[in-house]
XYZ file of C-alpha atoms in Angstrom:
377
model
C 41.790 138.315 -63.572
C 44.343 135.957 -62.072
C 43.512 132.301 -61.630
C 45.241 129.555 -59.692
C 45.125 125.771 -59.858
C 45.145 123.820 -56.596
C 48.479 122.531 -55.306
C 50.079 121.453 -52.049
C 50.156 124.311 -49.538
C 47.924 126.244 -51.887
C 44.232 127.092 -51.734
C 42.066 128.325 -54.542
C 38.927 130.173 -53.665
C 36.398 130.567 -56.438
C 33.478 132.854 -55.707
C 30.712 133.226 -58.237
C 28.721 136.419 -58.363
C 25.515 134.817 -59.556
C 23.580 138.021 -59.955
C 26.214 139.698 -62.079
C 27.427 136.539 -63.848
C 31.057 137.365 -63.142
C 33.815 135.464 -61.344
C 36.361 136.320 -58.686
C 39.253 133.952 -58.171
C 41.751 134.369 -55.345
C 44.909 132.335 -54.982
C 46.070 132.049 -51.369
C 49.552 130.823 -50.504
C 50.435 129.675 -47.011
C 53.572 131.254 -45.653
C 55.368 131.902 -42.404
C 54.108 135.473 -42.283
C 50.460 134.577 -42.767
C 48.429 134.409 -45.948
C 49.422 136.185 -49.123
C 46.407 136.922 -51.302
C 46.810 137.321 -55.047
C 43.984 139.621 -56.118
C 42.684 139.587 -59.673
C 42.725 142.491 -62.066
C 39.424 144.250 -62.529
C 37.508 143.255 -65.665
C 36.733 145.656 -68.480
C 33.735 147.763 -67.437
C 32.403 147.805 -70.979
C 32.240 144.073 -71.676
C 32.754 142.496 -68.234
C 35.634 140.362 -69.542
C 39.160 140.342 -68.119
C 42.053 142.068 -69.804
C 43.235 139.059 -71.827
C 46.701 140.417 -72.561
C 47.406 140.806 -68.873
C 45.617 137.680 -67.659
C 47.926 134.922 -66.500
C 46.746 131.550 -65.293
C 48.965 130.480 -62.413
C 49.855 127.204 -60.749
C 52.190 126.516 -57.845
C 54.974 123.956 -58.159
C 54.302 120.692 -56.348
C 57.198 121.061 -53.932
C 56.557 124.558 -52.685
C 54.892 127.900 -52.752
C 56.200 129.434 -55.976
C 53.702 130.236 -58.716
C 54.383 129.553 -62.357
C 52.415 130.539 -65.434
C 50.549 127.687 -67.131
C 48.229 129.550 -69.494
C 46.221 132.602 -70.424
C 42.514 133.081 -69.867
C 40.215 133.373 -72.860
C 36.877 135.130 -73.135
C 33.881 133.195 -71.828
C 31.495 131.881 -74.468
C 28.145 133.529 -73.911
C 26.726 131.875 -77.025
C 27.570 128.587 -78.689
C 29.603 125.782 -77.164
C 33.252 125.020 -76.438
C 35.045 122.764 -78.894
C 36.881 119.507 -78.400
C 40.348 120.286 -77.043
C 39.345 123.386 -75.062
C 41.448 123.773 -71.914
C 39.592 125.082 -68.883
C 39.600 125.661 -65.143
C 36.548 124.398 -63.252
C 34.990 127.504 -61.734
C 33.782 125.696 -58.568
C 36.281 122.875 -57.904
C 39.338 124.563 -59.368
C 40.814 121.659 -61.317
C 42.331 121.894 -64.799
C 40.684 119.899 -67.553
C 40.103 119.571 -71.265
C 36.846 119.170 -73.191
C 36.342 115.866 -75.029
C 32.861 116.435 -76.467
C 29.540 118.090 -75.545
C 26.232 116.627 -74.383
C 22.867 118.338 -74.838
C 20.891 117.765 -71.636
C 17.441 118.752 -70.427
C 17.495 120.666 -67.130
C 14.412 120.365 -64.944
C 14.811 123.286 -62.547
C 12.203 123.275 -59.776
C 13.331 126.748 -58.710
C 11.782 128.205 -61.860
C 8.107 128.900 -61.212
C 5.950 128.094 -64.246
C 3.291 130.551 -65.425
C -0.023 130.271 -63.583
C -1.691 128.908 -66.700
C 0.833 126.049 -66.868
C 0.947 125.163 -63.180
C -1.152 122.374 -61.700
C -2.189 121.958 -58.050
C -0.211 119.329 -56.184
C -2.147 116.392 -54.724
C -2.077 116.007 -50.929
C 0.956 114.064 -49.675
C 2.954 114.485 -52.860
C 6.666 115.185 -52.606
C 6.782 118.296 -54.732
C 5.239 116.459 -57.667
C 4.558 119.610 -59.663
C 5.175 119.405 -63.380
C 8.498 120.953 -64.355
C 9.303 121.850 -67.927
C 12.836 121.129 -69.103
C 15.157 123.422 -70.988
C 18.123 122.457 -73.140
C 21.566 123.048 -71.695
C 25.107 122.069 -72.687
C 27.321 119.850 -70.564
C 30.769 118.531 -71.474
C 32.563 115.227 -71.078
C 36.014 116.208 -69.824
C 39.341 114.816 -68.682
C 40.644 116.004 -65.300
C 44.333 116.708 -64.831
C 45.499 113.931 -62.503
C 47.835 116.347 -60.710
C 44.775 118.159 -59.363
C 42.727 115.120 -58.283
C 44.295 114.776 -54.809
C 43.491 118.396 -54.052
C 39.797 118.227 -54.928
C 39.079 114.901 -53.229
C 37.657 116.652 -50.158
C 35.122 118.531 -52.288
C 34.346 116.163 -55.115
C 34.158 112.421 -55.587
C 33.026 112.589 -59.206
C 36.533 111.946 -60.469
C 35.595 108.724 -62.252
C 32.802 107.319 -64.399
C 31.720 103.811 -63.430
C 30.412 101.055 -65.683
C 29.050 97.556 -65.351
C 31.733 94.935 -65.781
C 31.389 92.903 -68.939
C 30.943 89.498 -67.302
C 28.407 87.509 -65.310
C 28.931 89.171 -61.930
C 25.908 91.505 -61.824
C 27.328 93.577 -58.942
C 30.794 94.156 -60.401
C 31.608 97.728 -61.387
C 34.697 99.272 -62.861
C 35.711 102.867 -63.415
C 37.531 105.189 -65.763
C 39.303 107.665 -63.455
C 39.591 111.331 -64.229
C 36.347 111.693 -66.230
C 33.726 114.279 -65.292
C 30.631 116.043 -66.623
C 30.851 119.844 -66.503
C 28.129 122.406 -67.104
C 28.781 125.178 -69.625
C 28.763 127.917 -66.972
C 31.426 126.070 -64.920
C 33.971 126.337 -67.744
C 36.674 129.029 -67.426
C 38.545 128.644 -70.739
C 42.264 129.223 -71.128
C 44.969 128.433 -73.638
C 48.494 127.094 -73.250
C 51.583 126.740 -75.401
C 52.321 123.280 -73.962
C 51.773 120.342 -76.287
C 50.673 118.159 -73.350
C 49.110 120.613 -70.873
C 46.923 117.997 -69.139
C 48.291 114.921 -67.416
C 45.933 111.987 -67.948
C 46.597 108.533 -69.349
C 43.951 109.043 -72.053
C 45.060 112.533 -73.141
C 47.441 111.515 -75.919
C 45.261 108.571 -76.917
C 42.238 110.807 -77.421
C 43.790 114.120 -78.510
C 46.656 115.351 -80.633
C 48.428 118.689 -80.809
C 47.667 120.497 -84.048
C 49.487 123.869 -84.209
C 48.106 124.550 -87.695
C 44.554 124.980 -86.420
C 43.425 128.553 -86.864
C 42.732 130.605 -83.764
C 40.515 130.966 -81.814
C 40.031 127.195 -82.180
C 41.903 125.081 -79.576
C 45.189 123.620 -80.917
C 44.072 120.082 -79.989
C 42.104 117.803 -82.299
C 40.229 114.555 -81.617
C 41.977 111.373 -82.687
C 40.017 108.596 -84.357
C 40.242 106.647 -81.086
C 38.191 109.330 -79.284
C 35.540 109.374 -82.001
C 35.318 105.566 -81.997
C 35.212 105.442 -78.184
C 32.426 108.037 -78.050
C 30.352 106.248 -80.681
C 30.823 102.805 -79.173
C 30.095 103.804 -75.592
C 27.519 106.505 -76.245
C 24.623 104.715 -74.444
C 26.623 104.315 -71.233
C 28.135 107.810 -71.197
C 25.183 109.885 -72.381
C 23.892 112.607 -70.109
C 20.246 113.404 -70.874
C 18.386 114.752 -67.806
C 19.511 117.112 -65.036
C 17.305 117.854 -61.999
C 17.791 120.858 -59.724
C 16.102 122.294 -56.622
C 17.069 124.829 -53.928
C 15.994 124.807 -50.274
C 17.121 127.622 -47.950
C 20.076 128.543 -50.196
C 21.259 124.928 -50.578
C 20.983 123.861 -54.206
C 20.909 120.148 -55.044
C 21.613 118.986 -58.607
C 21.059 115.358 -59.636
C 22.166 113.665 -62.878
C 21.078 110.027 -63.371
C 22.706 107.618 -65.848
C 21.402 104.259 -66.980
C 24.149 101.622 -66.830
C 22.486 98.526 -68.225
C 20.844 95.270 -67.154
C 22.199 92.025 -65.747
C 20.648 88.630 -65.085
C 20.868 87.500 -61.478
C 19.141 84.487 -59.902
C 16.529 84.149 -62.645
C 15.620 87.849 -62.590
C 16.707 91.026 -64.343
C 18.641 93.635 -62.363
C 18.772 97.160 -63.784
C 21.555 99.519 -62.717
C 21.833 103.298 -62.594
C 24.564 105.705 -61.552
C 23.588 109.115 -60.167
C 25.766 112.151 -59.528
C 24.784 114.706 -56.902
C 26.144 118.173 -56.279
C 25.261 120.229 -53.209
C 26.057 123.921 -53.373
C 25.707 126.574 -50.689
C 24.363 129.678 -52.424
C 24.320 131.713 -49.192
C 26.871 132.974 -46.682
C 25.986 130.778 -43.677
C 28.275 127.817 -42.920
C 26.345 124.530 -42.823
C 27.146 120.817 -42.637
C 25.399 117.814 -44.172
C 24.545 115.323 -41.422
C 22.053 112.779 -42.749
C 20.452 111.483 -45.928
C 16.940 110.123 -46.388
C 16.068 108.406 -49.664
C 12.808 107.015 -51.032
C 13.252 104.607 -53.957
C 10.183 103.480 -55.876
C 10.367 100.604 -58.352
C 7.940 99.900 -61.183
C 7.558 96.446 -59.641
C 5.598 98.148 -56.861
C 8.189 98.247 -54.086
C 9.037 101.373 -52.094
C 12.351 101.358 -50.226
C 13.434 103.845 -47.566
C 17.139 104.457 -46.916
C 18.465 106.542 -44.015
C 22.031 107.096 -42.944
C 24.741 109.420 -41.726
C 26.289 111.707 -44.328
C 26.975 110.661 -47.898
C 29.709 108.297 -49.171
C 31.226 108.277 -45.689
C 31.463 112.074 -45.519
C 29.657 114.850 -43.672
C 30.835 117.759 -45.825
C 30.896 121.353 -44.639
C 29.592 123.901 -47.132
C 31.034 127.363 -46.589
C 31.656 130.521 -48.566
C 35.236 129.371 -49.201
C 34.266 125.821 -50.228
C 30.595 126.099 -51.192
C 30.101 122.800 -53.060
C 30.429 119.054 -52.618
C 29.926 116.508 -55.387
C 29.694 112.726 -55.304
C 28.273 109.759 -57.205
C 26.573 106.551 -56.148
C 24.598 103.634 -57.624
C 21.189 102.038 -57.335
C 19.725 98.817 -58.748
C 16.103 97.773 -59.263
C 14.430 94.557 -60.334
C 12.310 96.591 -62.754
C 13.157 98.606 -65.875
C 12.180 101.933 -64.308
C 11.488 103.735 -61.058
C 11.815 107.018 -59.194
C 14.001 108.428 -56.431
C 13.587 111.440 -54.167
C 14.475 112.425 -50.628
C 16.070 114.951 -48.312
C 19.414 115.869 -46.780
C 19.466 116.893 -43.113
C 21.606 120.036 -42.818
C 23.006 121.460 -39.560
C 23.699 125.148 -38.904
C 26.528 126.411 -36.704
C 24.075 127.035 -33.831
C 23.078 123.360 -33.832
C 19.680 123.786 -35.474
C 18.692 121.642 -38.456
C 16.654 121.871 -41.630
C 15.862 119.489 -44.469
C 16.971 120.138 -48.036
C 14.865 118.538 -50.739
C 16.460 116.224 -53.289
C 14.517 116.800 -56.524
C 12.576 113.725 -57.668
C 14.071 112.059 -60.718
C 13.223 109.117 -62.934
C 15.248 105.969 -63.393
C 14.595 104.919 -66.986
C 16.101 102.025 -68.954
C 15.404 103.653 -72.282
C 18.451 102.220 -74.008
C 19.188 98.805 -75.477
C 19.410 96.299 -72.646
C 22.611 94.694 -73.742
C 25.922 94.311 -71.992
C 28.141 97.405 -72.113
C 30.989 96.968 -74.563
C 34.425 96.057 -73.258
C 36.126 98.945 -74.982
C 37.657 100.829 -72.097
C 41.182 99.452 -72.184
C 43.711 100.314 -74.847
C-alpha cells in the first residue's frame, strides 16, 4: 500500500472503506500529460494488512513532481495504543505527524441506538435530548510537520491549540501552532531512519532519537521537558468528551475544551475552545452554507447565532476531500452551559438540508486559576 504526503503540485486522496475497515491511498501527480495515479499494492488477504516489506511511504520534493521515500508503513494497532514517538500519516488530512502522548476520552455517539430498555422518550420541542451513553476511546496529542501545514489549510484549521493569555486582558488568546488531537483510527503508523523526520520547533525540545530502543517501539523517547510540559499544562490540554452525530451522511464531531476563567468588569468570564469536524460519509458533493448556533448559559440566557459558513469558509465536502475541520471559542458569564445547532448544507442541484450539531456541555470542572505561562522555551 503506497502512501503519499501532500506537497506542491501534489494531491493525496485518502478514501476510507468504513465497512471493511481498510484504507486506500492514491498519490496523484500533476503533469503535462494529465494525471499519473500511483496505485497501492493489494493488502494480504489473510490479515488485511499491507505487505510491509514492499510498502514505501512517499513524499514529493517541494520544488517539483519527483517522489522520494520518507518511511515504511507499519501494521495498524487493532488493540492497545500507539506510544510516544510514533510517526504517522493522518488518514483523512494526509499530514505527517508524531505522537506526543495519549488521551482517554468519552465518545457520545448519537448514531448508536441504545437498547429499548435504556432509551427514554424525548420531550416535545427538545433538540435530540435523548440520553447517550459514552464509551472510552483513545485520542493522541500530536505534532504536525510544518512542511505539510500549508497544504492542509483548505481542509483543516485545527493546526494550533489556543490558550488564554496569562495577563489581565480577558479576551487575549495565544496559540501553539502545529498541535492537533487525532483519533486512534486516523493514525496510519510508519517508521523512518531519519533522526529528525518531523519539522516542528518543539520536536527536538520534546523528543530525542534513541536508536537503542528495541523494535517495534518507536526510536524516539520523551524528554523531561515534554513530561514537565504535559504535567504542568494538563488541565488546559486535556481532551475528555467527544460528541458525534450523523445527518444524511454528514457526520459532525465536536470536542469542547475548558480554557479557564478571567475577571472582567466585576464579573467572571469563562472560556471554552471547541473543535468541529464535518465529514461526508456519502458520495454526493455538498457545500456548507450557513451555521445556526444556540448557546445556553447557566445564568439563564439563551443566545442565537446565525451566519454564513464557518471561520470565513464555505467548504465543499466531496469524495476526494470528504472532511473539513476547524476550531472556535465561546465565553459565558457562568461556569457552565450548553451548545447545539445546525449547519445548512447545499446539494449540487441547489436544494438544502440541515445537519444537526450534537448538543454538548460547557463545563468548568477544573481549577479556576490562570493557565500557567509555560509555553515558551
